[in-house]
PDB file of C-alpha atoms in Angstrom:
ATOM      1  CA  GLU A   1      74.458  76.246  26.293  1.00  0.00           C
ATOM      2  CA  VAL A   2      75.937  75.587  29.357  1.00  0.00           C
ATOM      3  CA  GLN A   3      73.993  76.717  32.485  1.00  0.00           C
ATOM      4  CA  LEU A   4      74.510  76.417  36.258  1.00  0.00           C
ATOM      5  CA  LEU A   5      71.957  77.195  38.609  1.00  0.00           C
ATOM      6  CA  GLU A   6      72.663  77.478  42.421  1.00  0.00           C
ATOM      7  CA  SER A   7      70.224  77.196  44.994  1.00  0.00           C
ATOM      8  CA  GLY A   8      69.781  76.837  48.898  1.00  0.00           C
ATOM      9  CA  GLY A   9      71.365  80.161  49.993  1.00  0.00           C
ATOM     10  CA  GLY A  10      69.913  82.104  52.955  1.00  0.00           C
ATOM     11  CA  LEU A  11      70.269  83.350  56.366  1.00  0.00           C
ATOM     12  CA  VAL A  12      71.729  80.996  58.965  1.00  0.00           C
ATOM     13  CA  GLN A  13      72.853  81.559  62.657  1.00  0.00           C
ATOM     14  CA  PRO A  14      76.834  81.218  63.604  1.00  0.00           C
ATOM     15  CA  GLY A  15      77.363  77.306  64.070  1.00  0.00           C
ATOM     16  CA  GLY A  16      74.284  76.522  61.899  1.00  0.00           C
ATOM     17  CA  SER A  17      74.698  74.391  58.467  1.00  0.00           C
ATOM     18  CA  LEU A  18      73.251  74.871  54.899  1.00  0.00           C
ATOM     19  CA  ARG A  19      73.538  73.217  51.730  1.00  0.00           C
ATOM     20  CA  LEU A  20      73.912  74.660  48.504  1.00  0.00           C
ATOM     21  CA  SER A  21      73.077  73.013  45.109  1.00  0.00           C
ATOM     22  CA  CYS A  22      74.194  73.603  41.747  1.00  0.00           C
ATOM     23  CA  ALA A  23      72.109  72.289  38.628  1.00  0.00           C
ATOM     24  CA  ALA A  24      73.897  71.927  35.441  1.00  0.00           C
ATOM     25  CA  SER A  25      72.629  71.811  31.761  1.00  0.00           C
ATOM     26  CA  GLY A  26      73.803  71.893  28.540  1.00  0.00           C
ATOM     27  CA  LEU A  27      77.032  69.548  29.244  1.00  0.00           C
ATOM     28  CA  THR A  28      78.181  66.282  29.637  1.00  0.00           C
ATOM     29  CA  PHE A  29      78.101  66.619  33.548  1.00  0.00           C
ATOM     30  CA  SER A  30      80.154  63.634  34.625  1.00  0.00           C
ATOM     31  CA  SER A  31      82.867  64.756  32.361  1.00  0.00           C
ATOM     32  CA  TYR A  32      83.856  67.898  34.400  1.00  0.00           C
ATOM     33  CA  PRO A  33      85.357  68.764  37.537  1.00  0.00           C
ATOM     34  CA  MET A  34      83.277  71.204  39.137  1.00  0.00           C
ATOM     35  CA  THR A  35      84.113  73.901  41.668  1.00  0.00           C
ATOM     36  CA  TRP A  36      82.766  76.326  44.414  1.00  0.00           C
ATOM     37  CA  VAL A  37      83.954  80.092  44.529  1.00  0.00           C
ATOM     38  CA  ARG A  38      82.772  82.578  46.974  1.00  0.00           C
ATOM     39  CA  GLN A  39      83.120  86.278  47.305  1.00  0.00           C
ATOM     40  CA  ALA A  40      82.538  88.081  50.618  1.00  0.00           C
ATOM     41  CA  PRO A  41      80.827  91.481  50.335  1.00  0.00           C
ATOM     42  CA  GLU A  42      82.886  94.006  48.569  1.00  0.00           C
ATOM     43  CA  LYS A  43      85.665  91.548  48.439  1.00  0.00           C
ATOM     44  CA  GLY A  44      87.415  89.365  45.699  1.00  0.00           C
ATOM     45  CA  LEU A  45      86.930  86.014  44.636  1.00  0.00           C
ATOM     46  CA  GLU A  46      88.219  82.984  46.880  1.00  0.00           C
ATOM     47  CA  TRP A  47      88.413  79.524  45.711  1.00  0.00           C
ATOM     48  CA  VAL A  48      86.707  77.094  48.134  1.00  0.00           C
ATOM     49  CA  SER A  49      86.386  73.594  47.078  1.00  0.00           C
ATOM     50  CA  THR A  50      86.580  71.487  43.839  1.00  0.00           C
ATOM     51  CA  ILE A  51      85.414  67.731  42.980  1.00  0.00           C
ATOM     52  CA  ASN A  52      86.298  65.675  40.116  1.00  0.00           C
ATOM     53  CA  GLY A  53      83.987  64.187  37.463  1.00  0.00           C
ATOM     54  CA  ALA A  54      83.600  60.853  39.090  1.00  0.00           C
ATOM     55  CA  GLY A  55      83.062  62.363  42.526  1.00  0.00           C
ATOM     56  CA  SER A  56      86.018  60.379  43.966  1.00  0.00           C
ATOM     57  CA  SER A  57      88.604  63.223  44.650  1.00  0.00           C
ATOM     58  CA  THR A  58      87.969  66.448  46.269  1.00  0.00           C
ATOM     59  CA  ASN A  59      89.990  69.334  47.418  1.00  0.00           C
ATOM     60  CA  TYR A  60      89.251  72.399  49.850  1.00  0.00           C
ATOM     61  CA  ALA A  61      90.596  75.530  50.836  1.00  0.00           C
ATOM     62  CA  ASP A  62      92.249  75.605  54.331  1.00  0.00           C
ATOM     63  CA  SER A  63      89.569  78.179  55.402  1.00  0.00           C
ATOM     64  CA  VAL A  64      86.717  75.487  54.915  1.00  0.00           C
ATOM     65  CA  ARG A  65      88.522  72.080  55.453  1.00  0.00           C
ATOM     66  CA  GLY A  66      86.731  69.835  57.856  1.00  0.00           C
ATOM     67  CA  ARG A  67      83.622  72.375  57.914  1.00  0.00           C
ATOM     68  CA  PHE A  68      82.681  72.024  54.193  1.00  0.00           C
ATOM     69  CA  THR A  69      81.834  68.854  51.941  1.00  0.00           C
ATOM     70  CA  ILE A  70      81.663  68.949  48.382  1.00  0.00           C
ATOM     71  CA  SER A  71      79.839  66.312  46.521  1.00  0.00           C
ATOM     72  CA  ARG A  72      78.072  65.546  43.169  1.00  0.00           C
ATOM     73  CA  ASP A  73      75.118  63.454  42.007  1.00  0.00           C
ATOM     74  CA  ASN A  74      75.887  62.860  38.202  1.00  0.00           C
ATOM     75  CA  SER A  75      72.492  61.087  37.739  1.00  0.00           C
ATOM     76  CA  LYS A  76      71.004  64.631  38.621  1.00  0.00           C
ATOM     77  CA  ASN A  77      73.331  66.784  37.018  1.00  0.00           C
ATOM     78  CA  THR A  78      74.110  68.536  40.343  1.00  0.00           C
ATOM     79  CA  VAL A  79      76.790  69.526  42.297  1.00  0.00           C
ATOM     80  CA  TYR A  80      76.501  70.174  46.223  1.00  0.00           C
ATOM     81  CA  LEU A  81      78.054  72.246  49.011  1.00  0.00           C
ATOM     82  CA  GLN A  82      77.365  71.143  52.584  1.00  0.00           C
ATOM     83  CA  MET A  83      78.402  73.733  55.190  1.00  0.00           C
ATOM     84  CA  ASN A  84      78.492  73.209  58.867  1.00  0.00           C
ATOM     85  CA  SER A  85      79.708  75.093  61.599  1.00  0.00           C
ATOM     86  CA  LEU A  86      79.277  78.320  59.718  1.00  0.00           C
ATOM     87  CA  ARG A  87      80.950  81.439  60.847  1.00  0.00           C
ATOM     88  CA  ALA A  88      80.439  84.966  60.209  1.00  0.00           C
ATOM     89  CA  GLU A  89      83.117  85.243  57.809  1.00  0.00           C
ATOM     90  CA  ASP A  90      81.783  82.602  55.599  1.00  0.00           C
ATOM     91  CA  THR A  91      79.304  85.383  54.572  1.00  0.00           C
ATOM     92  CA  ALA A  92      79.345  85.565  50.772  1.00  0.00           C
ATOM     93  CA  VAL A  93      77.831  84.900  47.369  1.00  0.00           C
ATOM     94  CA  TYR A  94      78.787  81.561  46.471  1.00  0.00           C
ATOM     95  CA  TYR A  95      79.333  80.686  42.997  1.00  0.00           C
ATOM     96  CA  CYS A  96      79.450  77.126  41.244  1.00  0.00           C
ATOM     97  CA  ALA A  97      81.488  76.962  38.171  1.00  0.00           C
ATOM     98  CA  LYS A  98      82.557  74.377  35.689  1.00  0.00           C
ATOM     99  CA  LEU A  99      86.300  73.662  35.058  1.00  0.00           C
ATOM    100  CA  TYR A 100      87.967  73.904  31.837  1.00  0.00           C
ATOM    101  CA  TYR A 101      91.105  71.866  31.013  1.00  0.00           C
ATOM    102  CA  TYR A 102      93.869  73.136  28.728  1.00  0.00           C
ATOM    103  CA  ALA A 103      97.430  72.825  28.365  1.00  0.00           C
ATOM    104  CA  SER A 104      97.715  71.281  32.052  1.00  0.00           C
ATOM    105  CA  GLY A 105      95.711  74.049  33.538  1.00  0.00           C
ATOM    106  CA  TYR A 106      92.210  74.202  34.865  1.00  0.00           C
ATOM    107  CA  TYR A 107      90.331  77.416  34.543  1.00  0.00           C
ATOM    108  CA  PHE A 108      86.870  78.235  35.210  1.00  0.00           C
ATOM    109  CA  ASP A 109      84.803  78.616  32.191  1.00  0.00           C
ATOM    110  CA  TYR A 110      81.095  78.860  33.089  1.00  0.00           C
ATOM    111  CA  TRP A 111      79.774  80.436  36.222  1.00  0.00           C
ATOM    112  CA  GLY A 112      76.256  80.199  38.031  1.00  0.00           C
ATOM    113  CA  GLN A 113      74.655  83.329  39.030  1.00  0.00           C
ATOM    114  CA  GLY A 114      75.589  82.784  42.760  1.00  0.00           C
ATOM    115  CA  ALA A 115      73.882  82.134  45.912  1.00  0.00           C
ATOM    116  CA  LEU A 116      73.907  84.476  48.981  1.00  0.00           C
ATOM    117  CA  VAL A 117      74.827  82.782  52.175  1.00  0.00           C
ATOM    118  CA  THR A 118      74.532  85.191  55.357  1.00  0.00           C
ATOM    119  CA  VAL A 119      75.756  84.028  58.835  1.00  0.00           C
ATOM    120  CA  SER A 120      74.432  86.067  61.411  1.00  0.00           C
ATOM    121  CA  SER A 121      72.555  85.911  64.809  1.00  0.00           C
TER     122      SER A 121
ATOM    123  CA  ASP B   1      99.475  78.996  48.463  1.00  0.00           C
ATOM    124  CA  ILE B   2     100.644  81.238  45.352  1.00  0.00           C
ATOM    125  CA  GLN B   3      99.740  84.769  46.145  1.00  0.00           C
ATOM    126  CA  MET B   4      98.499  86.868  43.323  1.00  0.00           C
ATOM    127  CA  THR B   5      98.921  90.623  43.317  1.00  0.00           C
ATOM    128  CA  GLN B   6      97.144  93.031  40.753  1.00  0.00           C
ATOM    129  CA  SER B   7      98.164  96.662  40.087  1.00  0.00           C
ATOM    130  CA  PRO B   8      96.590  98.971  40.345  1.00  0.00           C
ATOM    131  CA  SER B   9      93.616  98.262  42.458  1.00  0.00           C
ATOM    132  CA  SER B  10      91.709 100.986  40.555  1.00  0.00           C
ATOM    133  CA  VAL B  11      92.068 102.828  37.248  1.00  0.00           C
ATOM    134  CA  SER B  12      90.169 105.682  35.721  1.00  0.00           C
ATOM    135  CA  ALA B  13      90.153 105.801  31.978  1.00  0.00           C
ATOM    136  CA  SER B  14      87.925 107.196  29.215  1.00  0.00           C
ATOM    137  CA  VAL B  15      86.202 105.542  26.205  1.00  0.00           C
ATOM    138  CA  GLY B  16      88.684 104.727  23.618  1.00  0.00           C
ATOM    139  CA  ASP B  17      91.740 104.626  25.903  1.00  0.00           C
ATOM    140  CA  ARG B  18      94.181 101.693  26.362  1.00  0.00           C
ATOM    141  CA  VAL B  19      94.047 100.237  29.679  1.00  0.00           C
ATOM    142  CA  THR B  20      96.930  97.784  30.938  1.00  0.00           C
ATOM    143  CA  ILE B  21      96.623  95.788  34.360  1.00  0.00           C
ATOM    144  CA  THR B  22      99.497  93.822  35.983  1.00  0.00           C
ATOM    145  CA  CYS B  23      99.285  90.675  37.722  1.00  0.00           C
ATOM    146  CA  ARG B  24     102.301  89.402  39.857  1.00  0.00           C
ATOM    147  CA  ALA B  25     102.592  85.728  41.128  1.00  0.00           C
ATOM    148  CA  SER B  26     104.314  85.021  44.132  1.00  0.00           C
ATOM    149  CA  GLN B  27     106.403  82.164  42.521  1.00  0.00           C
ATOM    150  CA  GLY B  28     106.417  81.084  38.941  1.00  0.00           C
ATOM    151  CA  ILE B  29     103.162  79.815  37.228  1.00  0.00           C
ATOM    152  CA  SER B  30     104.602  79.244  33.641  1.00  0.00           C
ATOM    153  CA  SER B  31     101.598  80.038  31.304  1.00  0.00           C
ATOM    154  CA  TRP B  32      98.846  78.913  33.715  1.00  0.00           C
ATOM    155  CA  LEU B  33      97.001  82.315  34.121  1.00  0.00           C
ATOM    156  CA  ALA B  34      93.260  83.378  33.360  1.00  0.00           C
ATOM    157  CA  TRP B  35      91.590  86.842  33.485  1.00  0.00           C
ATOM    158  CA  TYR B  36      87.960  87.402  34.367  1.00  0.00           C
ATOM    159  CA  GLN B  37      85.886  90.211  34.207  1.00  0.00           C
ATOM    160  CA  GLN B  38      83.113  91.018  36.736  1.00  0.00           C
ATOM    161  CA  LYS B  39      80.310  93.422  36.583  1.00  0.00           C
ATOM    162  CA  PRO B  40      78.417  94.526  39.660  1.00  0.00           C
ATOM    163  CA  GLY B  41      75.864  91.982  40.874  1.00  0.00           C
ATOM    164  CA  LYS B  42      76.897  89.598  38.228  1.00  0.00           C
ATOM    165  CA  ALA B  43      78.960  86.322  38.185  1.00  0.00           C
ATOM    166  CA  PRO B  44      82.686  86.555  36.752  1.00  0.00           C
ATOM    167  CA  LYS B  45      82.957  86.122  32.938  1.00  0.00           C
ATOM    168  CA  PHE B  46      85.717  84.103  31.745  1.00  0.00           C
ATOM    169  CA  LEU B  47      88.187  86.299  29.359  1.00  0.00           C
ATOM    170  CA  ILE B  48      91.621  84.788  28.872  1.00  0.00           C
ATOM    171  CA  TYR B  49      93.303  81.601  29.660  1.00  0.00           C
ATOM    172  CA  ALA B  50      96.662  80.175  29.293  1.00  0.00           C
ATOM    173  CA  VAL B  51      97.993  83.758  29.508  1.00  0.00           C
ATOM    174  CA  SER B  52      96.732  84.997  26.145  1.00  0.00           C
ATOM    175  CA  SER B  53      94.172  82.850  24.811  1.00  0.00           C
ATOM    176  CA  LEU B  54      90.724  84.523  24.331  1.00  0.00           C
ATOM    177  CA  GLN B  55      87.635  82.533  25.319  1.00  0.00           C
ATOM    178  CA  SER B  56      85.203  82.181  22.446  1.00  0.00           C
ATOM    179  CA  GLY B  57      83.146  85.473  21.951  1.00  0.00           C
ATOM    180  CA  VAL B  58      85.720  87.693  23.640  1.00  0.00           C
ATOM    181  CA  PRO B  59      86.361  90.812  21.670  1.00  0.00           C
ATOM    182  CA  SER B  60      89.912  91.225  20.167  1.00  0.00           C
ATOM    183  CA  ARG B  61      90.659  94.586  22.007  1.00  0.00           C
ATOM    184  CA  PHE B  62      91.373  92.118  24.957  1.00  0.00           C
ATOM    185  CA  SER B  63      94.860  90.803  25.009  1.00  0.00           C
ATOM    186  CA  GLY B  64      97.194  88.862  27.635  1.00  0.00           C
ATOM    187  CA  SER B  65     100.929  88.522  28.021  1.00  0.00           C
ATOM    188  CA  GLY B  66     103.654  87.346  30.319  1.00  0.00           C
ATOM    189  CA  SER B  67     105.095  84.140  31.557  1.00  0.00           C
ATOM    190  CA  GLY B  68     106.600  83.005  34.816  1.00  0.00           C
ATOM    191  CA  THR B  69     105.643  85.712  37.552  1.00  0.00           C
ATOM    192  CA  ASP B  70     104.518  88.684  35.606  1.00  0.00           C
ATOM    193  CA  PHE B  71     101.345  89.106  33.289  1.00  0.00           C
ATOM    194  CA  THR B  72      99.307  91.792  31.953  1.00  0.00           C
ATOM    195  CA  LEU B  73      95.856  92.485  30.740  1.00  0.00           C
ATOM    196  CA  THR B  74      95.650  95.010  27.809  1.00  0.00           C
ATOM    197  CA  ILE B  75      92.264  96.464  27.004  1.00  0.00           C
ATOM    198  CA  SER B  76      92.893  98.433  23.772  1.00  0.00           C
ATOM    199  CA  GLY B  77      90.351 100.981  22.873  1.00  0.00           C
ATOM    200  CA  LEU B  78      88.123 100.809  26.053  1.00  0.00           C
ATOM    201  CA  GLN B  79      84.407 100.467  25.492  1.00  0.00           C
ATOM    202  CA  PRO B  80      81.453 101.407  27.570  1.00  0.00           C
ATOM    203  CA  GLU B  81      80.813  97.836  28.388  1.00  0.00           C
ATOM    204  CA  ASP B  82      84.268  97.273  29.601  1.00  0.00           C
ATOM    205  CA  PHE B  83      83.836  99.160  32.846  1.00  0.00           C
ATOM    206  CA  ALA B  84      84.100  96.488  35.327  1.00  0.00           C
ATOM    207  CA  THR B  85      86.517  94.869  37.925  1.00  0.00           C
ATOM    208  CA  TYR B  86      89.064  92.353  36.387  1.00  0.00           C
ATOM    209  CA  TYR B  87      90.649  89.635  38.463  1.00  0.00           C
ATOM    210  CA  CYS B  88      93.662  87.279  37.406  1.00  0.00           C
ATOM    211  CA  GLN B  89      94.002  83.889  38.464  1.00  0.00           C
ATOM    212  CA  GLN B  90      96.690  81.318  38.775  1.00  0.00           C
ATOM    213  CA  ALA B  91      95.823  77.718  37.633  1.00  0.00           C
ATOM    214  CA  ASN B  92      99.479  76.285  38.373  1.00  0.00           C
ATOM    215  CA  THR B  93      98.109  74.145  41.446  1.00  0.00           C
ATOM    216  CA  PHE B  94      94.770  72.609  42.426  1.00  0.00           C
ATOM    217  CA  ARG B  95      94.532  75.431  44.917  1.00  0.00           C
ATOM    218  CA  TRP B  96      93.375  78.340  42.564  1.00  0.00           C
ATOM    219  CA  THR B  97      94.113  81.713  43.893  1.00  0.00           C
ATOM    220  CA  PHE B  98      92.770  85.096  42.301  1.00  0.00           C
ATOM    221  CA  GLY B  99      94.378  88.388  42.391  1.00  0.00           C
ATOM    222  CA  GLN B 100      92.679  91.273  44.670  1.00  0.00           C
ATOM    223  CA  GLY B 101      90.729  92.778  41.335  1.00  0.00           C
ATOM    224  CA  THR B 102      91.393  95.784  39.362  1.00  0.00           C
ATOM    225  CA  LYS B 103      88.248  98.308  38.835  1.00  0.00           C
ATOM    226  CA  VAL B 104      88.465  99.992  35.699  1.00  0.00           C
ATOM    227  CA  GLU B 105      86.436 103.132  36.250  1.00  0.00           C
ATOM    228  CA  ILE B 106      84.886 105.835  33.890  1.00  0.00           C
ATOM    229  CA  LYS B 107      87.082 108.867  34.014  1.00  0.00           C
TER     230      LYS B 107
END
């Protein structure tokens, strides 16, 4: 059974940094792209960033490009999200998710439980 | 980015009812559409992909249809565990976007 477990969330001041981790089990981790999706309080889902299985290709939402960095360590079955220059509007629950490829489309088939990031002074 | 618009934003229904949620894309996305269910305080759950393919373990009362820009999620015979918020998501590009969500509430 695929399991994803996020950690590293917490309270940080505006302008500060935080690194989220997502430890995966129950899958051949390096075979799958991984992604981060966030959800602000009482709001909908927003895709944040994705990394391919080898870690050689990444992409980002415009709202975080230049401030957030996604990476992965396939030896540790873990994907990371380094968040710098945090803003109040980055306050959200951050979910990591595994990508599922089917007929030229990528979908998010397994999700972690989420990590709450609060940006406030 | 492709914008996804769901309607209605919320719907009140009773157990046993048939519920239909609509999702419209701002441009054609062929059949690259998924649906997710989210309950309060929980992660989203993957329900349907490629418009109409049910993820393993998802009850057959859930169904999806559509193509191009207009899509629907139908729940036939609403069950108590189906009261939740539902999101559509386009998978046409590597810049995934979601609808704003439709909350299915108990009447």
